[in-house]
Amino acid sequence: MKLNVGGIDRILRIIVGLVLIALAATGTVGGRGYIGVVPLRTGIFRFCPAYPLLGISTCPMKKD
């Protein structure tokens, strides 16, 4: 699994995921807020399955 989620993208995904889960847990947005698990996991593992399909990567290029 090649990493494809970079720094700022990763931080935003984790924040959005945590906010959605918190809103769902408090009953503010209902059960649909638990979809926040998806951006949270992609941020933690630094891999988004949709990115390779779209040809996107926000990780900086590694120097060889």
mmCIF file of C-alpha atoms in Angstrom:
data_model
loop_
_atom_site.group_PDB
_atom_site.id
_atom_site.type_symbol
_atom_site.label_atom_id
_atom_site.label_comp_id
_atom_site.label_asym_id
_atom_site.label_seq_id
_atom_site.Cartn_x
_atom_site.Cartn_y
_atom_site.Cartn_z
ATOM 1 C CA MET A 1 0.000 0.000 0.000
ATOM 2 C CA LYS A 2 1.656 3.204 -1.197
ATOM 3 C CA LEU A 3 1.087 6.331 0.899
ATOM 4 C CA ASN A 4 -0.893 8.972 -0.996
ATOM 5 C CA VAL A 5 -2.245 11.375 1.666
ATOM 6 C CA GLY A 6 0.094 14.268 2.497
ATOM 7 C CA GLY A 7 0.521 16.490 5.562
ATOM 8 C CA ILE A 8 -2.219 19.133 5.354
ATOM 9 C CA ASP A 9 -4.633 16.691 3.711
ATOM 10 C CA ARG A 10 -3.979 14.235 6.539
ATOM 11 C CA ILE A 11 -4.565 16.790 9.296
ATOM 12 C CA LEU A 12 -7.811 17.999 7.707
ATOM 13 C CA ARG A 13 -9.105 14.444 7.288
ATOM 14 C CA ILE A 14 -8.407 13.604 10.929
ATOM 15 C CA ILE A 15 -10.050 16.808 12.195
ATOM 16 C CA VAL A 16 -13.136 16.403 9.998
ATOM 17 C CA GLY A 17 -13.447 12.754 10.980
ATOM 18 C CA LEU A 18 -13.234 13.504 14.692
ATOM 19 C CA VAL A 19 -15.726 16.381 14.437
ATOM 20 C CA LEU A 20 -18.263 14.247 12.562
ATOM 21 C CA ILE A 21 -17.917 11.393 15.046
ATOM 22 C CA ALA A 22 -18.282 13.796 17.975
ATOM 23 C CA LEU A 23 -21.403 15.353 16.438
ATOM 24 C CA ALA A 24 -22.877 11.911 15.877
ATOM 25 C CA ALA A 25 -22.052 10.818 19.419
ATOM 26 C CA THR A 26 -23.821 13.866 20.859
ATOM 27 C CA GLY A 27 -26.841 13.330 18.624
ATOM 28 C CA THR A 28 -26.401 16.611 16.748
ATOM 29 C CA VAL A 29 -26.267 15.104 13.249
ATOM 30 C CA GLY A 30 -27.678 11.654 13.901
ATOM 31 C CA GLY A 31 -26.135 8.337 12.964
ATOM 32 C CA ARG A 32 -24.975 9.562 9.589
ATOM 33 C CA GLY A 33 -22.152 11.410 11.316
ATOM 34 C CA TYR A 34 -20.368 8.139 11.943
ATOM 35 C CA ILE A 35 -19.299 8.319 8.301
ATOM 36 C CA GLY A 36 -16.508 10.391 9.872
ATOM 37 C CA VAL A 37 -14.745 7.088 10.455
ATOM 38 C CA VAL A 38 -13.790 7.082 6.754
ATOM 39 C CA PRO A 39 -11.774 10.332 6.682
ATOM 40 C CA LEU A 40 -10.366 9.521 10.115
ATOM 41 C CA ARG A 41 -9.020 6.144 8.942
ATOM 42 C CA THR A 42 -7.664 7.524 5.664
ATOM 43 C CA GLY A 43 -5.898 10.266 7.617
ATOM 44 C CA ILE A 44 -4.414 7.891 10.156
ATOM 45 C CA PHE A 45 -3.241 5.319 7.615
ATOM 46 C CA ARG A 46 -2.230 7.984 5.038
ATOM 47 C CA PHE A 47 -3.919 6.048 2.238
ATOM 48 C CA CYS A 48 -7.091 6.957 0.359
ATOM 49 C CA PRO A 49 -8.427 4.192 -1.922
ATOM 50 C CA ALA A 50 -10.069 6.748 -4.245
ATOM 51 C CA TYR A 51 -6.840 8.644 -4.937
ATOM 52 C CA PRO A 52 -5.164 5.973 -7.135
ATOM 53 C CA LEU A 53 -8.354 5.631 -9.158
ATOM 54 C CA LEU A 54 -8.327 9.384 -9.785
ATOM 55 C CA GLY A 55 -4.553 9.598 -10.245
ATOM 56 C CA ILE A 56 -4.129 11.908 -7.242
ATOM 57 C CA SER A 57 -1.482 11.986 -4.525
ATOM 58 C CA THR A 58 -0.955 14.740 -1.979
ATOM 59 C CA CYS A 59 2.262 13.209 -0.612
ATOM 60 C CA PRO A 60 5.433 15.095 -1.488
ATOM 61 C CA MET A 61 7.707 13.439 -4.000
ATOM 62 C CA LYS A 62 10.487 11.368 -2.436
ATOM 63 C CA LYS A 63 14.023 12.112 -3.590
ATOM 64 C CA ASP A 64 15.949 9.030 -4.770
#
